[in-house]
XYZ file of C-alpha atoms in Angstrom:
722
model
C 84.418 227.524 82.233
C 84.149 226.682 86.240
C 84.881 223.219 87.401
C 82.598 221.762 90.033
C 83.378 218.887 92.533
C 82.061 217.014 95.318
C 83.928 217.548 98.634
C 83.362 214.510 101.023
C 83.608 215.142 104.592
C 85.596 212.864 106.744
C 82.379 211.117 107.959
C 81.372 210.384 104.408
C 84.767 208.954 103.573
C 84.512 206.607 106.372
C 81.022 205.502 105.552
C 82.001 204.599 102.016
C 84.984 202.362 103.341
C 82.508 200.598 105.779
C 80.171 199.867 103.171
C 82.998 198.322 100.891
C 84.142 196.244 103.599
C 80.841 194.724 104.360
C 80.098 194.118 100.628
C 83.439 192.293 100.223
C 82.827 190.031 103.338
C 79.371 189.098 102.095
C 80.904 188.023 98.640
C 83.835 186.169 100.486
C 81.485 184.387 102.741
C 79.337 183.332 99.912
C 82.187 181.946 97.972
C 83.599 179.917 100.842
C 80.239 178.554 101.520
C 79.965 177.417 97.874
C 83.557 175.769 98.145
C 82.710 174.140 101.624
C 79.549 172.713 100.150
C 81.251 171.371 96.918
C 84.014 169.848 99.066
C 81.311 168.246 101.226
C 79.349 166.869 98.367
C 82.448 165.257 96.476
C 83.465 163.607 99.887
C 79.983 162.275 100.280
C 79.931 160.799 96.821
C 83.214 159.188 97.554
C 82.068 157.581 100.680
C 78.850 156.496 98.948
C 80.954 154.806 96.286
C 83.040 153.022 98.755
C 80.250 151.941 100.797
C 78.270 150.732 97.825
C 81.339 148.799 96.552
C 81.943 147.167 99.911
C 78.308 146.081 100.158
C 78.529 144.397 96.632
C 81.645 142.587 97.920
C 80.514 141.516 101.204
C 76.671 141.094 101.408
C 75.130 137.936 99.767
C 72.918 138.714 96.906
C 70.061 136.706 98.682
C 70.320 139.477 101.457
C 69.924 142.152 99.131
C 67.397 140.893 96.420
C 63.829 140.050 97.185
C 63.222 136.198 97.045
C 60.624 136.614 94.293
C 63.330 138.266 92.166
C 65.816 135.642 92.919
C 63.455 132.927 91.788
C 62.752 134.917 88.643
C 66.449 135.272 87.835
C 67.033 131.637 88.730
C 64.224 130.449 86.464
C 65.205 132.772 83.522
C 68.990 131.860 83.819
C 70.207 135.307 84.861
C 71.587 133.340 87.877
C 73.128 130.493 86.343
C 73.368 128.124 89.103
C 76.062 126.000 87.524
C 78.336 128.979 87.819
C 77.039 130.758 90.792
C 74.619 130.636 93.370
C 72.472 133.357 95.222
C 74.398 133.166 98.453
C 77.499 134.695 96.639
C 77.973 138.462 96.701
C 76.828 140.439 93.804
C 80.619 141.183 92.997
C 81.359 137.620 93.073
C 78.725 136.876 90.820
C 79.875 139.665 88.415
C 83.575 138.665 88.456
C 82.706 135.091 88.005
C 80.733 136.202 84.916
C 83.423 138.425 83.744
C 86.004 135.609 83.945
C 83.886 133.089 82.001
C 82.142 135.494 79.476
C 84.784 134.738 76.688
C 84.560 130.808 77.687
C 80.979 130.766 77.085
C 79.582 133.568 74.922
C 76.336 131.994 74.049
C 75.385 132.595 77.822
C 75.526 136.237 77.632
C 76.962 136.615 80.987
C 78.020 140.107 80.745
C 74.303 141.048 79.986
C 73.152 139.056 82.941
C 75.740 140.678 85.331
C 74.418 144.001 84.208
C 70.899 143.019 84.872
C 71.761 142.082 88.469
C 73.854 145.173 89.235
C 71.357 147.548 87.644
C 68.638 146.200 89.870
C 70.789 146.820 92.898
C 72.614 150.046 91.931
C 69.614 151.820 90.607
C 68.184 151.682 94.147
C 71.451 152.099 96.108
C 72.611 154.984 93.819
C 69.313 156.888 93.118
C 69.872 160.090 91.486
C 73.549 159.008 90.625
C 75.129 157.638 87.349
C 77.599 154.862 87.671
C 80.044 152.343 85.777
C 81.813 149.224 87.011
C 85.156 148.741 85.443
C 87.152 145.395 85.780
C 90.855 145.440 84.793
C 93.793 143.343 84.978
C 97.689 144.129 85.150
C 97.719 142.650 81.529
C 95.449 145.376 80.132
C 96.986 148.215 78.093
C 95.251 150.644 80.293
C 95.266 149.450 83.998
C 92.009 151.173 84.838
C 90.400 150.867 81.465
C 87.836 153.577 81.710
C 87.119 153.601 77.963
C 85.622 150.083 78.325
C 83.486 149.735 81.495
C 82.017 146.174 82.164
C 78.825 147.585 83.492
C 77.440 150.998 82.949
C 74.096 152.591 83.721
C 72.056 153.208 80.613
C 72.375 156.709 79.222
C 74.952 158.009 81.451
C 78.256 159.823 80.291
C 80.801 160.705 82.862
C 82.426 163.379 80.425
C 79.471 165.605 80.970
C 80.309 166.246 84.762
C 83.508 167.669 86.392
C 83.022 165.446 89.493
C 83.336 161.767 89.189
C 83.991 159.713 92.333
C 85.807 156.429 92.227
C 86.124 153.572 94.796
C 88.544 150.689 93.953
C 89.446 147.331 95.450
C 91.598 144.446 94.328
C 90.361 140.946 93.962
C 92.428 137.618 93.543
C 91.401 134.454 92.116
C 89.977 135.669 88.996
C 91.361 135.444 85.656
C 89.905 136.393 82.277
C 88.699 133.211 80.291
C 89.215 130.901 83.236
C 86.751 129.015 85.516
C 87.356 130.803 88.979
C 85.708 128.159 91.059
C 84.052 124.853 90.703
C 85.217 121.291 90.957
C 88.536 119.489 90.507
C 89.194 115.636 90.336
C 91.916 113.311 90.287
C 91.877 109.636 88.988
C 94.170 106.710 89.639
C 94.302 103.069 89.366
C 94.077 100.978 92.456
C 94.450 97.624 90.449
C 94.585 96.498 87.038
C 92.610 93.789 85.534
C 95.054 92.723 82.854
C 98.314 93.954 81.028
C 100.386 92.148 78.807
C 104.221 92.437 79.061
C 107.215 90.357 78.402
C 110.165 88.723 79.930
C 113.387 88.363 77.846
C 116.558 86.413 78.484
C 119.484 87.249 76.249
C 122.066 84.705 76.195
C 125.936 85.052 76.241
C 128.503 83.712 74.055
C 129.299 80.227 75.825
C 131.484 77.708 74.049
C 134.181 75.083 74.908
C 137.691 76.395 74.373
C 138.944 73.626 72.249
C 137.595 71.796 69.280
C 135.740 68.448 69.435
C 135.398 68.355 73.295
C 131.482 68.556 73.258
C 128.799 68.064 74.132
C 128.356 71.070 76.428
C 125.444 71.444 78.704
C 123.943 74.874 79.005
C 120.967 75.571 81.462
C 119.349 78.951 81.105
C 117.689 79.556 84.463
C 114.843 81.877 84.557
C 113.911 82.767 88.082
C 110.098 82.879 88.793
C 110.774 85.937 91.068
C 110.623 87.602 87.827
C 106.981 87.013 87.157
C 104.091 88.004 89.526
C 102.216 85.237 91.206
C 99.022 85.803 89.086
C 101.037 85.698 85.811
C 99.267 83.744 82.856
C 101.770 82.730 80.370
C 100.482 83.610 76.683
C 103.608 82.738 74.594
C 107.135 81.595 74.716
C 109.774 81.882 71.986
C 112.997 80.105 72.252
C 115.874 80.730 69.709
C 118.787 78.405 69.243
C 122.055 79.407 67.649
C 125.135 77.530 67.871
C 128.624 78.834 67.961
C 129.166 77.103 64.830
C 126.720 76.398 61.905
C 125.449 72.920 61.811
C 125.787 72.302 65.504
C 123.780 69.297 66.893
C 121.253 70.039 69.659
C 119.291 67.978 72.340
C 116.909 70.223 74.276
C 114.927 70.173 77.416
C 112.532 72.475 79.515
C 112.471 71.675 83.257
C 114.354 68.519 82.630
C 111.501 67.276 80.342
C 111.635 66.594 76.730
C 110.281 69.510 74.680
C 107.389 68.352 72.613
C 107.395 70.984 69.762
C 107.738 69.871 66.307
C 110.415 67.296 65.794
C 112.248 67.863 69.076
C 109.925 65.489 71.088
C 112.197 62.349 70.870
C 114.827 63.821 73.236
C 117.276 62.904 70.432
C 119.875 65.112 68.563
C 118.767 67.655 65.824
C 121.125 69.514 63.433
C 120.720 73.289 63.461
C 122.078 74.968 60.529
C 122.037 78.629 61.464
C 119.534 78.932 64.173
C 116.139 77.596 65.124
C 113.211 79.307 66.786
C 110.677 77.277 68.768
C 107.337 79.199 69.529
C 104.356 77.963 71.717
C 101.315 80.250 72.004
C 98.863 77.559 73.105
C 98.490 76.599 76.724
C 95.854 73.905 75.985
C 98.088 71.285 74.033
C 101.025 69.736 75.803
C 101.552 67.282 73.244
C 102.053 69.698 70.342
C 104.519 72.152 72.238
C 104.751 72.240 75.861
C 106.822 75.363 76.459
C 103.811 77.382 77.771
C 102.564 74.725 80.017
C 106.023 74.284 81.432
C 106.549 77.878 82.208
C 103.076 78.100 83.707
C 103.714 75.231 85.910
C 106.816 76.555 87.330
C 105.354 79.962 87.944
C 102.378 78.411 89.766
C 104.571 76.176 91.946
C 107.147 79.233 92.347
C 110.192 77.151 91.196
C 112.596 78.422 88.590
C 112.219 77.576 85.004
C 115.108 75.735 83.346
C 115.753 75.910 79.423
C 118.564 73.380 78.734
C 120.578 72.848 75.710
C 123.163 70.091 74.915
C 125.447 71.240 71.944
C 127.969 69.336 70.177
C 130.295 70.312 67.070
C 133.567 69.047 65.735
C 134.740 72.570 66.309
C 133.835 74.679 69.507
C 130.654 73.226 71.178
C 128.223 75.983 72.466
C 126.120 79.054 71.568
C 127.048 82.231 70.061
C 125.537 84.943 72.029
C 122.284 85.451 69.764
C 120.247 82.948 71.401
C 117.153 84.177 73.497
C 114.074 83.238 75.319
C 110.852 85.658 75.223
C 108.124 84.914 77.713
C 104.908 86.983 77.255
C 102.427 86.872 79.950
C 99.245 88.712 81.231
C 99.002 89.981 84.797
C 96.886 92.285 87.025
C 100.036 93.681 88.724
C 100.893 97.326 87.734
C 104.611 96.918 88.669
C 106.530 93.997 87.216
C 109.934 95.365 86.484
C 112.888 96.040 88.844
C 116.219 97.283 87.948
C 118.673 94.481 87.875
C 122.022 94.878 89.856
C 123.109 91.083 89.571
C 123.726 89.854 85.996
C 123.754 86.024 86.365
C 125.580 83.507 84.378
C 124.057 80.405 82.686
C 124.629 77.154 84.384
C 127.322 75.311 82.266
C 128.835 71.783 82.594
C 131.723 70.898 80.054
C 134.624 68.530 79.747
C 136.657 71.501 78.656
C 137.683 74.979 79.444
C 135.412 77.678 78.657
C 135.245 80.760 76.479
C 132.627 83.166 77.493
C 131.489 86.571 76.571
C 128.990 88.248 78.989
C 127.066 91.344 77.646
C 126.178 93.786 80.499
C 123.724 96.724 80.095
C 122.983 99.098 83.019
C 120.501 101.795 82.346
C 121.949 104.289 84.835
C 125.011 105.882 86.077
C 127.493 103.157 87.086
C 129.511 103.474 90.291
C 130.607 100.105 90.958
C 131.329 96.684 89.364
C 132.172 93.380 90.882
C 132.550 89.819 89.582
C 131.666 86.705 91.606
C 131.860 83.086 90.186
C 131.518 79.792 91.949
C 131.927 76.187 90.373
C 133.650 72.983 90.547
C 136.826 71.789 88.776
C 137.818 75.494 87.966
C 141.493 76.274 88.085
C 141.787 79.845 87.096
C 139.499 82.605 85.768
C 140.810 85.487 83.780
C 138.906 88.551 82.238
C 139.090 91.242 79.908
C 136.762 94.025 79.150
C 135.614 95.018 75.630
C 134.258 98.439 75.234
C 133.245 99.043 71.559
C 136.316 97.677 70.034
C 139.019 98.435 72.683
C 140.320 95.582 74.877
C 141.313 96.244 78.376
C 144.419 94.633 80.082
C 143.629 91.169 81.361
C 142.861 90.671 85.159
C 142.982 87.562 86.945
C 140.056 86.793 89.476
C 141.214 86.171 93.182
C 140.643 82.580 94.154
C 139.197 81.384 97.603
C 138.363 77.744 97.428
C 135.751 77.300 94.493
C 134.929 80.957 94.615
C 136.579 83.604 92.234
C 136.177 87.342 92.572
C 137.168 90.796 91.179
C 136.648 93.864 93.170
C 135.714 97.223 92.017
C 139.219 98.758 92.179
C 140.705 96.255 89.897
C 137.831 96.345 87.479
C 137.880 100.128 87.314
C 141.659 100.068 86.530
C 141.066 97.539 83.823
C 138.343 99.732 82.112
C 140.528 102.754 82.417
C 143.269 100.799 80.441
C 140.835 100.912 77.331
C 140.789 104.721 77.567
C 137.109 104.785 78.892
C 135.366 105.153 82.338
C 132.421 103.933 84.185
C 130.702 107.274 82.863
C 131.356 106.195 79.233
C 129.803 102.839 79.720
C 126.753 103.916 81.592
C 123.635 103.244 79.651
C 125.103 101.165 77.105
C 126.365 97.637 76.406
C 129.950 96.580 77.462
C 131.277 92.920 77.074
C 133.418 90.897 79.610
C 135.528 88.292 77.985
C 136.072 85.174 80.305
C 138.695 82.320 79.969
C 137.692 79.868 82.566
C 140.194 77.155 82.882
C 139.375 73.575 83.939
C 141.513 72.153 86.651
C 141.491 68.529 85.789
C 139.930 66.015 83.362
C 136.852 65.900 85.475
C 133.774 67.805 84.342
C 133.913 71.579 84.860
C 130.838 73.234 86.277
C 130.032 76.839 86.408
C 127.263 77.344 88.827
C 124.901 79.926 87.349
C 122.733 80.162 90.492
C 125.652 81.735 92.391
C 127.632 83.356 89.735
C 127.164 86.923 88.482
C 128.384 90.403 87.653
C 127.299 92.987 90.222
C 126.678 96.567 88.883
C 126.045 99.208 91.186
C 124.364 102.200 89.407
C 121.688 104.955 89.831
C 118.805 104.489 87.372
C 118.441 107.596 85.001
C 114.585 107.160 85.306
C 112.768 106.120 88.593
C 109.202 104.633 88.708
C 106.542 106.260 90.903
C 103.976 104.584 93.004
C 101.760 104.602 90.285
C 103.870 103.384 87.359
C 102.871 100.494 85.114
C 105.940 99.180 83.347
C 105.638 97.534 79.877
C 108.495 95.628 78.055
C 107.699 95.119 74.447
C 109.699 93.283 71.782
C 110.487 95.278 68.570
C 109.765 93.350 65.509
C 108.614 96.025 62.924
C 111.604 96.311 60.728
C 112.429 97.206 57.158
C 115.587 95.307 55.660
C 117.474 96.557 52.549
C 120.426 95.086 50.680
C 120.462 91.336 51.310
C 124.110 90.171 52.183
C 123.182 86.353 52.444
C 120.138 84.327 53.481
C 118.461 86.170 56.305
C 121.269 88.683 56.781
C 121.072 92.310 55.489
C 123.498 95.251 55.309
C 120.931 97.698 56.252
C 117.905 97.422 58.670
C 115.687 99.956 60.157
C 113.416 99.217 63.151
C 110.516 101.216 64.099
C 108.008 101.640 66.950
C 105.712 104.152 68.649
C 105.524 105.070 72.260
C 102.300 106.515 73.932
C 102.302 110.271 74.195
C 102.240 110.092 78.064
C 104.888 107.281 78.244
C 108.109 107.543 79.977
C 111.008 105.437 78.141
C 113.455 103.758 80.166
C 115.819 101.852 77.639
C 116.144 100.181 74.176
C 118.311 97.135 73.733
C 118.976 94.999 70.794
C 120.601 91.560 70.520
C 121.890 90.665 66.783
C 122.842 87.609 64.911
C 125.603 88.881 62.740
C 127.705 87.726 59.740
C 131.126 89.344 59.040
C 133.455 88.701 56.170
C 136.663 87.996 58.390
C 139.501 90.298 58.188
C 137.679 93.047 56.194
C 136.465 96.576 57.297
C 133.565 98.463 56.081
C 131.036 101.071 57.107
C 129.019 100.731 60.385
C 126.677 103.485 60.925
C 124.136 103.315 63.793
C 121.399 106.089 63.800
C 118.199 107.100 65.629
C 115.386 109.335 64.630
C 115.165 112.437 66.712
C 112.204 113.642 68.510
C 111.202 115.903 65.664
C 110.650 112.869 63.673
C 112.641 114.220 60.747
C 116.191 114.560 61.820
C 118.566 111.633 62.142
C 121.194 111.524 64.863
C 124.342 109.423 64.412
C 125.396 107.299 67.438
C 128.318 105.439 65.716
C 130.300 106.137 62.733
C 132.920 103.577 61.843
C 135.639 103.430 60.560
C 135.602 107.280 59.780
C 135.340 108.437 63.418
C 134.768 105.168 65.499
C 136.376 101.919 65.692
C 135.138 99.109 63.497
C 133.307 96.461 65.514
C 134.407 92.958 64.640
C 131.598 91.502 66.974
C 128.239 93.649 66.574
C 126.140 91.563 68.701
C 124.604 94.137 71.177
C 123.239 97.699 71.118
C 121.553 99.535 73.681
C 120.911 103.047 74.791
C 118.796 105.045 77.276
C 116.672 108.360 77.051
C 119.900 110.301 77.432
C 122.787 108.718 75.395
C 125.862 109.977 73.489
C 126.541 110.480 69.668
C 129.503 109.417 67.802
C 131.567 112.232 68.935
C 130.674 111.626 72.664
C 128.078 114.614 72.628
C 124.999 114.141 74.939
C 121.749 113.490 73.049
C 118.634 114.091 74.938
C 115.231 112.281 74.294
C 116.965 109.467 72.321
C 113.883 107.563 73.113
C 110.633 109.698 73.092
C 106.827 109.427 72.833
C 105.838 109.105 69.563
C 107.638 107.603 66.522
C 111.010 106.130 67.100
C 113.422 104.559 64.702
C 116.708 102.639 64.938
C 118.858 102.145 61.943
C 121.734 100.164 61.047
C 123.689 100.954 57.748
C 126.571 98.573 57.160
C 128.935 98.134 54.059
C 129.091 95.006 52.188
C 131.368 93.020 54.529
C 128.864 92.919 57.411
C 125.219 92.083 58.025
C 122.630 91.280 60.671
C 119.569 88.931 60.811
C 116.679 91.103 61.858
C 114.309 88.109 61.595
C 115.940 86.536 64.558
C 117.205 89.607 66.185
C 115.730 90.538 69.604
C 114.748 94.264 70.137
C 113.084 95.244 73.413
C 111.896 98.722 74.806
C 110.997 99.316 78.330
C 108.618 102.239 79.124
C 106.379 103.264 81.981
C 102.919 104.669 82.092
C 101.753 106.788 84.910
C 98.627 105.359 86.396
C 97.665 108.685 88.135
C 96.039 111.836 87.004
C 96.325 114.542 89.626
C 94.063 117.501 90.331
C 94.373 120.014 87.457
C 92.032 122.599 85.990
C 88.899 123.682 87.950
C 85.719 122.771 85.940
C 82.457 124.549 86.295
C 80.634 121.216 86.849
C 81.414 118.007 88.699
C 80.070 115.274 86.475
C 77.300 114.795 83.929
C 73.775 114.948 85.547
C 74.992 115.904 88.967
C 73.538 116.110 91.564
C 71.015 113.487 90.405
C 73.985 111.305 88.872
C 76.574 110.379 91.186
C 78.466 107.713 89.287
C 79.072 106.557 85.709
C 79.080 103.173 84.177
C 81.739 103.801 81.619
C 82.604 101.629 78.419
C 86.012 101.908 77.167
C 88.242 100.178 74.770
C 91.560 98.523 75.552
C 94.134 96.545 73.686
C 95.921 93.673 75.383
C 98.280 91.666 72.920
C 96.909 92.578 69.552
C 93.060 92.392 70.088
C 90.914 95.571 70.961
C 88.248 94.781 73.340
C 85.503 96.660 75.133
C 84.927 96.706 78.941
C 83.363 98.941 81.411
C 84.091 100.216 84.970
C 81.976 102.022 87.641
C 83.395 105.532 88.280
C 82.235 107.703 91.252
C 80.067 106.383 94.023
C 79.491 102.692 93.694
C 76.632 102.683 96.034
C 74.889 105.053 93.684
C 74.770 102.367 91.155
C 72.406 100.272 93.448
C 70.268 103.287 94.162
C 70.003 104.047 90.348
C 71.840 107.186 90.503
C 74.243 106.534 87.722
C 74.639 107.212 83.874
C 75.763 104.902 81.187
C 78.371 106.440 79.067
C 81.087 105.566 76.530
C 84.469 107.152 76.740
C 83.761 108.877 73.628
C 80.886 110.765 75.388
C 83.043 112.206 78.069
C 83.174 116.138 78.103
C 86.395 117.120 79.858
C 85.741 120.838 78.981
C 82.876 120.953 81.402
C 82.968 118.260 83.916
C 85.807 117.558 86.516
C 85.495 113.777 86.799
C 85.139 113.605 82.814
C 88.447 115.614 82.655
C 90.212 113.291 85.373
C 89.232 110.156 83.511
C 90.271 111.330 80.154
C 93.633 112.371 81.441
C 94.004 109.008 83.139
C 93.204 107.265 79.868
C 95.708 109.553 78.098
C 98.451 108.419 80.577
C 97.422 104.830 79.923
C 98.433 105.114 76.220
C 95.046 106.299 74.507
C 91.717 108.031 75.016
C 89.729 104.789 75.689
C 87.707 104.828 72.532
C 89.471 105.839 69.102
C 92.834 105.088 70.584
C 92.456 102.105 73.005
C 94.250 102.235 76.322
C 96.907 99.519 76.859
C 95.641 98.019 79.972
C 92.229 96.475 81.077
C 90.883 98.252 84.062
C 89.705 96.398 87.153
C 89.117 98.928 89.837
C 89.624 102.702 88.986
C 89.283 105.031 91.859
C 88.059 108.425 91.116
C 88.600 110.934 94.210
C 87.085 114.415 93.617
C 86.531 117.345 95.794
C 84.453 120.474 95.426
C 86.724 123.599 95.454
C 83.900 126.367 95.517
C 85.404 129.544 96.869
C 88.889 128.387 96.363
C 90.761 130.584 93.974
C 92.052 129.215 90.747
C 94.435 131.920 90.209
C 96.623 134.262 92.174
C 96.691 136.968 89.677
C 94.894 140.158 90.947
C 92.108 142.138 89.218
C 90.974 145.700 89.784
C 87.340 146.589 90.270
C 86.588 150.300 90.176
C 82.846 151.791 90.849
C 82.698 155.320 89.511
C 79.787 157.411 90.697
C 78.627 161.059 89.626
C 75.432 162.953 89.996
C 73.094 163.221 87.247
C 72.951 166.994 87.425
C 76.332 167.869 89.014
């Protein structure tokens, strides 16, 4: 079989090659054209997404949407004018709604944000699909593509290969937190009334020898301790002789005391102790203690409580005597940290034995003693810290002045094994032997004699602090030892939640079976209100105290092993417990306990609230009714909060403290926070002061971010038919 073939000439072969080259070129050009077009479209879509997102962020809604539509949205609540306004950009409105959607679910803010954006984007992104994603750094997926905040109805980006994103970062927004609105602060410029106390705890003062009485002791209360507007509401005066069955004659401001059977100026016998109390300022003849103290305050002269005491043994008082003066004032600050602890003014026809009890609520850095008087030969002193006695020191003499400097005292205290740090914030005792120079009357000048303590307070008061000193008389006594004396006593009291405690101190009448030793446990209830903390444990770990006449402690104290105890005094329930063996007891009915604490009369700016005050802007002030307690009586009063001129214009609202809405309104929040700092809520829990003039200072913080945490906003666009 013959084979046949085509034989191409050279011209034919060249023609085929040329044809193939032309066809290949056409195909390459077409492919390149398609790639260029695709790249161009993607770039164009990305620019469109970025420009649209920029427009949403920078252009006010009122410049994008027709006025008729704005009016419709305002009327229907799509634009919630409490939270946003039409002059904000669409993105600001959207992120505001996003941040508050969980806070106000009933407002359906996400749905309203979608309506606003859909109206804008359906026009701006015609023929495009889109979705808006809002995410935070706390999200498990930063971009959170699976849960867009806004998405065009019916769109699905999974059906297209080309999705163009535009992203920006915003600060000032946080999920479930108001991004803008109002903040307010509140503070007191003046009180109308608070009730507090002044206490004078007497020292042990007695003649050195038997049957040398009477001794005259004058307890001088300086009127500088009281504000000029003080109204005295009660006076208690406890007498307690150095020996039982002491004879007493008493005066106040050199006048006879008219209480009960003390009105003749004669002598009365006091068995263990006797308490005089006056709570009436309208009956001088029945008891004149309140009137005499009030007269002294009004005339700015010191009050003098005077006792003449005589006994066949030592004549004097035993260190449990005290004076409590209760008063009302409009002054917020009535307490100053004492540094000079003055002596009583004493006249005696004998030498003196004295024990001075000193308590400084701070870190002690210096101690000095200064004593002046007449007919004094020599003064010696020892320091008793718990039950350790120091080496004796003799005060230097210059004429009628006797002094001991810091170096001498520090050395004496070190001889006990303790230091200034150990006695800071607790009681220590200085035992004085004051020797009479001749047979003439000895005079210890209480107006010029003092122990000086230099210390740095553990707690400082602020400009807006209100101090309260309250006596502690709520106790439970167990295991009677004899008469009013018990082996076990527990005191309890509560401090306001926002209170700042300074110290607690006690003065005890005590009874000891001489020569015996038994348990002495001192405990406090911890802040958890369940656990007890032991401060003293004798005789197992600490020395037995023969003289248990004082105890004091501060917010930070030490336990029986010297370990630091924080929050020893705290807001809420506090308890102080003494548990003694059978050989020792105290008399709680005549003991004096005192707590000093501060309330802060300033509520600073805090959380941003969406609204200023109820009814604003038509309402610009409240006439607020609240409850307060002064003494033991709960009363109601009212104050104007806000613009006082608005009241005369009728632009105010009557409210009770129970009707405040701190979750929504900045002024309500500030007032309630102030009430909480004043010891209550103004209604179910009355505050501890009567308000005279409460100043509320508020400021609109629109546009100022409440958070510095960033959020990421992404707009993704794609064509419907990519």
